JSON list of C-alpha atoms in Angstrom, two decimals:
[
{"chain": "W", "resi": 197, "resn": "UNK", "atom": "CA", "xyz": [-13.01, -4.75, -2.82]},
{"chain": "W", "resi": 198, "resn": "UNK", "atom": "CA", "xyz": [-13.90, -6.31, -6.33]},
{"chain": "W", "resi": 199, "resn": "UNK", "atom": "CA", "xyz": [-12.39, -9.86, -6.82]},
{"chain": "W", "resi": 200, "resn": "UNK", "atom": "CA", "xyz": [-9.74, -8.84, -8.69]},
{"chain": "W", "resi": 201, "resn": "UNK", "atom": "CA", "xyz": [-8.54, -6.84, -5.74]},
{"chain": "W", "resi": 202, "resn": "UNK", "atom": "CA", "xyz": [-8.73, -9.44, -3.27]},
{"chain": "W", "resi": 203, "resn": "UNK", "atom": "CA", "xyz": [-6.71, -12.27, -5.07]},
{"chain": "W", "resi": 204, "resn": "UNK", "atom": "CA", "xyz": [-3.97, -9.24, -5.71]},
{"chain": "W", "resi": 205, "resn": "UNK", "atom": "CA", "xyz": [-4.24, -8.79, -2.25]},
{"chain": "W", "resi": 206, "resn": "UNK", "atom": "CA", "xyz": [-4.21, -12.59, -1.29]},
{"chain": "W", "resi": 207, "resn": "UNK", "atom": "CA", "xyz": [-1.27, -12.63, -3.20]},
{"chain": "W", "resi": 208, "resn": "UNK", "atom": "CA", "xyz": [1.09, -9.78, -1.83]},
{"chain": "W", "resi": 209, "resn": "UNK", "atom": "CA", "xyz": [0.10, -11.22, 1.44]},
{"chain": "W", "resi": 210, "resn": "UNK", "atom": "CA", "xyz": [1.51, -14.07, 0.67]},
{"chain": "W", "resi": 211, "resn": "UNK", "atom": "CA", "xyz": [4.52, -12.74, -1.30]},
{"chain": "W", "resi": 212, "resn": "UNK", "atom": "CA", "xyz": [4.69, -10.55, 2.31]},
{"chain": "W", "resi": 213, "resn": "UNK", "atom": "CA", "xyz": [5.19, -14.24, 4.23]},
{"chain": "W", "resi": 214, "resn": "UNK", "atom": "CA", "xyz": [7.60, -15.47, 1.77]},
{"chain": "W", "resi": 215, "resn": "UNK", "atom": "CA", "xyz": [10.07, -12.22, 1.89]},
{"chain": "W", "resi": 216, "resn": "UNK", "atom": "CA", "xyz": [9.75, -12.32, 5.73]},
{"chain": "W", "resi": 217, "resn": "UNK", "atom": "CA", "xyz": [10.36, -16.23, 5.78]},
{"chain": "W", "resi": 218, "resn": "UNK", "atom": "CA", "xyz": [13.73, -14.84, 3.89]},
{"chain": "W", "resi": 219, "resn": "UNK", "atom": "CA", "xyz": [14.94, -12.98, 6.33]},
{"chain": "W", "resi": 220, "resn": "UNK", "atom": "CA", "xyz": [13.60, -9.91, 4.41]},
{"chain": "W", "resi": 221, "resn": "UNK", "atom": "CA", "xyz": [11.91, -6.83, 6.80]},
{"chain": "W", "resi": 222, "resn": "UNK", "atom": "CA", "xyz": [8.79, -5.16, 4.72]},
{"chain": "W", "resi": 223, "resn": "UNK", "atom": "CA", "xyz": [8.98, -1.11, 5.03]},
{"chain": "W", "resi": 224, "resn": "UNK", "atom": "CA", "xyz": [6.23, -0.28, 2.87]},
{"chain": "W", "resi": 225, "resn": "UNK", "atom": "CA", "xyz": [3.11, -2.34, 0.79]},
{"chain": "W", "resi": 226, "resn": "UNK", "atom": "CA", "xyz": [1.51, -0.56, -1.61]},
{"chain": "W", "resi": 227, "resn": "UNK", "atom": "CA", "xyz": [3.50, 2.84, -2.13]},
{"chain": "W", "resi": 228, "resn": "UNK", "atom": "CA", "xyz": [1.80, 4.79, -4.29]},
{"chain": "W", "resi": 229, "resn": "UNK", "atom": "CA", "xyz": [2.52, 7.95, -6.68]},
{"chain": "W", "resi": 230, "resn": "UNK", "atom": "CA", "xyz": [1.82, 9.74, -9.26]},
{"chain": "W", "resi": 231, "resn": "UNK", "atom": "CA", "xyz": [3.55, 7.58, -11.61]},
{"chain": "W", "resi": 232, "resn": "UNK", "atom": "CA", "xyz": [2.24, 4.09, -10.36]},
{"chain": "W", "resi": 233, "resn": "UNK", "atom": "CA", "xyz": [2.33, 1.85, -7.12]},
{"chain": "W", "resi": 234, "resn": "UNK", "atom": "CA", "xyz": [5.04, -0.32, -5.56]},
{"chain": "W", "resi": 235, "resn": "UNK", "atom": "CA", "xyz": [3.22, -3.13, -3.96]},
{"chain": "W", "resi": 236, "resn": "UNK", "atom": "CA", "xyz": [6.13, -4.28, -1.75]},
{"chain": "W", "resi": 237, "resn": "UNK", "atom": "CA", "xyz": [9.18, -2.39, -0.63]},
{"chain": "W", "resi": 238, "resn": "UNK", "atom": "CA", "xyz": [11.63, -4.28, 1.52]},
{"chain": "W", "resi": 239, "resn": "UNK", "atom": "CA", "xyz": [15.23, -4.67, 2.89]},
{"chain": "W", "resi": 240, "resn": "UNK", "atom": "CA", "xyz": [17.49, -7.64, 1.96]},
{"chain": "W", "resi": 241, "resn": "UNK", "atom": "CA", "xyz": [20.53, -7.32, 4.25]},
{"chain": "W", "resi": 242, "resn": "UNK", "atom": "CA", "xyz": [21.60, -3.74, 3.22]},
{"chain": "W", "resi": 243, "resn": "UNK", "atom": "CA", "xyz": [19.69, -3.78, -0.02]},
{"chain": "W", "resi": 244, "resn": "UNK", "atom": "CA", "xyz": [16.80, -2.12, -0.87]},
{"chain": "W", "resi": 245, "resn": "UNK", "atom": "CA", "xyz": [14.16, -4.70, -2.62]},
{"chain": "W", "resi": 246, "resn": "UNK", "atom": "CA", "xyz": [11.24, -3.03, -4.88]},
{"chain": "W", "resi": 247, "resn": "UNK", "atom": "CA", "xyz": [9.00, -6.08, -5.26]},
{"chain": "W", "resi": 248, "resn": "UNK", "atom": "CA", "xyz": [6.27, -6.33, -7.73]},
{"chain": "W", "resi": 249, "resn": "UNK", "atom": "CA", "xyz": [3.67, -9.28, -7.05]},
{"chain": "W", "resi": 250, "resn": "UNK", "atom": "CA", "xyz": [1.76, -10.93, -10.13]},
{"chain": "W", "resi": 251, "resn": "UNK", "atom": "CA", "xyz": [-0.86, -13.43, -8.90]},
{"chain": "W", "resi": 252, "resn": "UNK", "atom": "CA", "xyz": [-2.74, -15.60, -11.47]},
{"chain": "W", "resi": 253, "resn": "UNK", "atom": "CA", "xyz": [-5.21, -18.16, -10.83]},
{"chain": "W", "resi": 254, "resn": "UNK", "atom": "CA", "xyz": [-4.15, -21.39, -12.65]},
{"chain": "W", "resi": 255, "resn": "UNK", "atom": "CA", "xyz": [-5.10, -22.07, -16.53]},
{"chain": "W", "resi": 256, "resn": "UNK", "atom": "CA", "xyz": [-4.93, -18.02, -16.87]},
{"chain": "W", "resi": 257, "resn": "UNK", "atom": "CA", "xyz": [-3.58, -16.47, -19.85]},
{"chain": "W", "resi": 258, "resn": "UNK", "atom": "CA", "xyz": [-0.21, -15.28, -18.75]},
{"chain": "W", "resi": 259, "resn": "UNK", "atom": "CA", "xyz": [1.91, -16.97, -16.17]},
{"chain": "W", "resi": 260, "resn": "UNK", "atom": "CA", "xyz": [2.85, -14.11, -13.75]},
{"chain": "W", "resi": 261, "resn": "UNK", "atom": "CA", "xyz": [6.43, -14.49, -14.27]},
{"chain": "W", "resi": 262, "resn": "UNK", "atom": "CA", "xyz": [6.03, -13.18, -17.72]},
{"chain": "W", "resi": 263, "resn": "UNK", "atom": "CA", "xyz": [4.25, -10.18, -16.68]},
{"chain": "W", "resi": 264, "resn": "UNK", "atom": "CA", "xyz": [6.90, -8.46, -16.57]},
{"chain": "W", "resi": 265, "resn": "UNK", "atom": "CA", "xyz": [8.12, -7.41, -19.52]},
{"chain": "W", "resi": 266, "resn": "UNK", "atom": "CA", "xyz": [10.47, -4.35, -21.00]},
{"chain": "W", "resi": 267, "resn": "UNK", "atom": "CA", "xyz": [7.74, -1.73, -19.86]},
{"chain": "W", "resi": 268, "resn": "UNK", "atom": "CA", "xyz": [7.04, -2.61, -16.62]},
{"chain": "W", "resi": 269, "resn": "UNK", "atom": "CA", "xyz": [10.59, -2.92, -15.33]},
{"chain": "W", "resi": 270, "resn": "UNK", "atom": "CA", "xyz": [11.28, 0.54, -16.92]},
{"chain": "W", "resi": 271, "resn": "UNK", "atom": "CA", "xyz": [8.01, 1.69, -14.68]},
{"chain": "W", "resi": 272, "resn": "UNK", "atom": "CA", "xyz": [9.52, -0.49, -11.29]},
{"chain": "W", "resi": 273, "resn": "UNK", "atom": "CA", "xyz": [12.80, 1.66, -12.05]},
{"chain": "W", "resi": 274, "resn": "UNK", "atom": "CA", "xyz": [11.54, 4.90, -12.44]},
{"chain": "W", "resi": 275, "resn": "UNK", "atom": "CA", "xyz": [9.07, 3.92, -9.24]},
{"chain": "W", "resi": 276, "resn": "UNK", "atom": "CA", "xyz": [11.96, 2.93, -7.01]},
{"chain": "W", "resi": 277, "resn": "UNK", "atom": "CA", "xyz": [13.88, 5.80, -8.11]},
{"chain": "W", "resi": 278, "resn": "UNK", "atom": "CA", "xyz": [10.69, 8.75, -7.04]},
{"chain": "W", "resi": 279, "resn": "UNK", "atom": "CA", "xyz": [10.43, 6.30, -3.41]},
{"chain": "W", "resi": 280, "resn": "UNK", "atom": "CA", "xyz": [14.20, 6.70, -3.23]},
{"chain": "W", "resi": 281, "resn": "UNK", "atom": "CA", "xyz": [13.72, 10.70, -3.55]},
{"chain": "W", "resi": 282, "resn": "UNK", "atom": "CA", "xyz": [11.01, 10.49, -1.22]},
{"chain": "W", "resi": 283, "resn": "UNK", "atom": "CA", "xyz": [13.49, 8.77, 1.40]},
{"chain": "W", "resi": 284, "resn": "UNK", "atom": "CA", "xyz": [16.60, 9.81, 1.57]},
{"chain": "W", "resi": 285, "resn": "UNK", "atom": "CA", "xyz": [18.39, 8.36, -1.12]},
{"chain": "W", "resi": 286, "resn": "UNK", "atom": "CA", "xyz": [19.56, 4.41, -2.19]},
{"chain": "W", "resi": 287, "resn": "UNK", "atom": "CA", "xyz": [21.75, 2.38, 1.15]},
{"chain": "W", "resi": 288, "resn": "UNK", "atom": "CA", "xyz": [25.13, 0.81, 1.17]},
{"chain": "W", "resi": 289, "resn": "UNK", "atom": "CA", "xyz": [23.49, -2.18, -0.94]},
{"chain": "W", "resi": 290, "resn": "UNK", "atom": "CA", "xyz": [21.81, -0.68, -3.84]},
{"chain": "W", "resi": 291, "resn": "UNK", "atom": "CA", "xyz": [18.45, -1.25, -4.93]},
{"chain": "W", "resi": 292, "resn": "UNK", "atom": "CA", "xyz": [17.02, -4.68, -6.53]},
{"chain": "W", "resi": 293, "resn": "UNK", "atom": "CA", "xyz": [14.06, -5.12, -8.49]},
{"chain": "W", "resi": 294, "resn": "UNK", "atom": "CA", "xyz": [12.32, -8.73, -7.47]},
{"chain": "W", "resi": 295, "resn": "UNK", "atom": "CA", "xyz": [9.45, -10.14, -8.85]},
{"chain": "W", "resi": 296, "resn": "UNK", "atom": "CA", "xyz": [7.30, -12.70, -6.73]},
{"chain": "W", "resi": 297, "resn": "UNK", "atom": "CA", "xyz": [4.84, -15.09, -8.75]},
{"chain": "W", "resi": 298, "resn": "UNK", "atom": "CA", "xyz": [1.85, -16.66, -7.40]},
{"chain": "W", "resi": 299, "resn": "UNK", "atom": "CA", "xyz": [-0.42, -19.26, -8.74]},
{"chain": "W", "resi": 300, "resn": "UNK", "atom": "CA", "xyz": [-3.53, -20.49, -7.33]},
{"chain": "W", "resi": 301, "resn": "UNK", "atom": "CA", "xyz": [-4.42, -23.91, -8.78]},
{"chain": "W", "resi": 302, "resn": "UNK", "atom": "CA", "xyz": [-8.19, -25.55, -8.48]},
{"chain": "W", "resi": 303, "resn": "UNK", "atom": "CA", "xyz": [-7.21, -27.18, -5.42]},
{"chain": "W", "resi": 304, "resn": "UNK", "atom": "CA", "xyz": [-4.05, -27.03, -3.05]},
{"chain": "W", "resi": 305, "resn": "UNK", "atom": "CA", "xyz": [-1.47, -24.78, -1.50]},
{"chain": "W", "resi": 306, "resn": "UNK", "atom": "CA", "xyz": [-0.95, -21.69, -3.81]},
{"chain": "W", "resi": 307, "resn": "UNK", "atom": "CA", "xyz": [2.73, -22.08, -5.06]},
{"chain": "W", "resi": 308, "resn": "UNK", "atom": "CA", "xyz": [4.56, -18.96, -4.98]},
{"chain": "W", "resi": 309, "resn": "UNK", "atom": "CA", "xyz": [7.80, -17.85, -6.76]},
{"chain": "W", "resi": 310, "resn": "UNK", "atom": "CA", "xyz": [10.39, -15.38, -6.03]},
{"chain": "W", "resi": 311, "resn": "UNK", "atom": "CA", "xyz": [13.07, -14.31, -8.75]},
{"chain": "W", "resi": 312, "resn": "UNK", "atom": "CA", "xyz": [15.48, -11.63, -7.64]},
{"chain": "W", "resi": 313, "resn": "UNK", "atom": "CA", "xyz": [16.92, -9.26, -9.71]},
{"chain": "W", "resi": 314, "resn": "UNK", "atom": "CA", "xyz": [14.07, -9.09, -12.58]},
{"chain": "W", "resi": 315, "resn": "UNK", "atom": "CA", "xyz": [15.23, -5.41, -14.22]}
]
């Protein structure tokens, strides 16, 4: 795994903890398709949660919470629609599309955000 890949995966792991810590259950990291990956799909209560992690290391270019712009929620949506084809259709709740930010500074705890409802 190239660097890149490990602070991504640093990142969903801790985007993993935070969900969890919310009362959140993780089905599925990393669903992939055709079309694209899902890094994190979850369930919030009866509510299916397609989760898209953007981890930046501090002083980058973008902050991760504007990563995600028109395009890539358009992507998330047709992604959660294939993994809701895939298995057996949307629950009771609906679906959700969250977004969790993390940035690592220099030095300290990472601090990581999570902003329901993104698209």
């Amino acid at each position: 795994m190239n660097a890149r890949g490990a602070l991504g995966r640093y990142g969903e792991d801790l985007a993993v903890r935070l969900l969890t810590g919310a009362g959140m259950s993780v089905l599925e990291r990393n669903w992939r398709c055709r079309a694209g990956e899902i890094d994190i799909v979850a369930m919030d209560g009866d509510a299916l949660v397609v989760c898209e992690v953007k981890t930046r290391r501090k002083g980058a270019f973008e902050h991760p919470m504007a990563a995600v712009g028109p395009a890539k929620a358009d992507r998330l949506r047709r992604l959660a629609a294939l993994w809701l084809e895939r298995h057996g259709g949307p629950p009771p709740g609906g679906v959700r599309i969250d977004l969790v930010g993390v940035v690592l500074p220099e030095r300290g705890a990472p601090l990581a955000e999570h902003v329901r409802g993104v698209a």
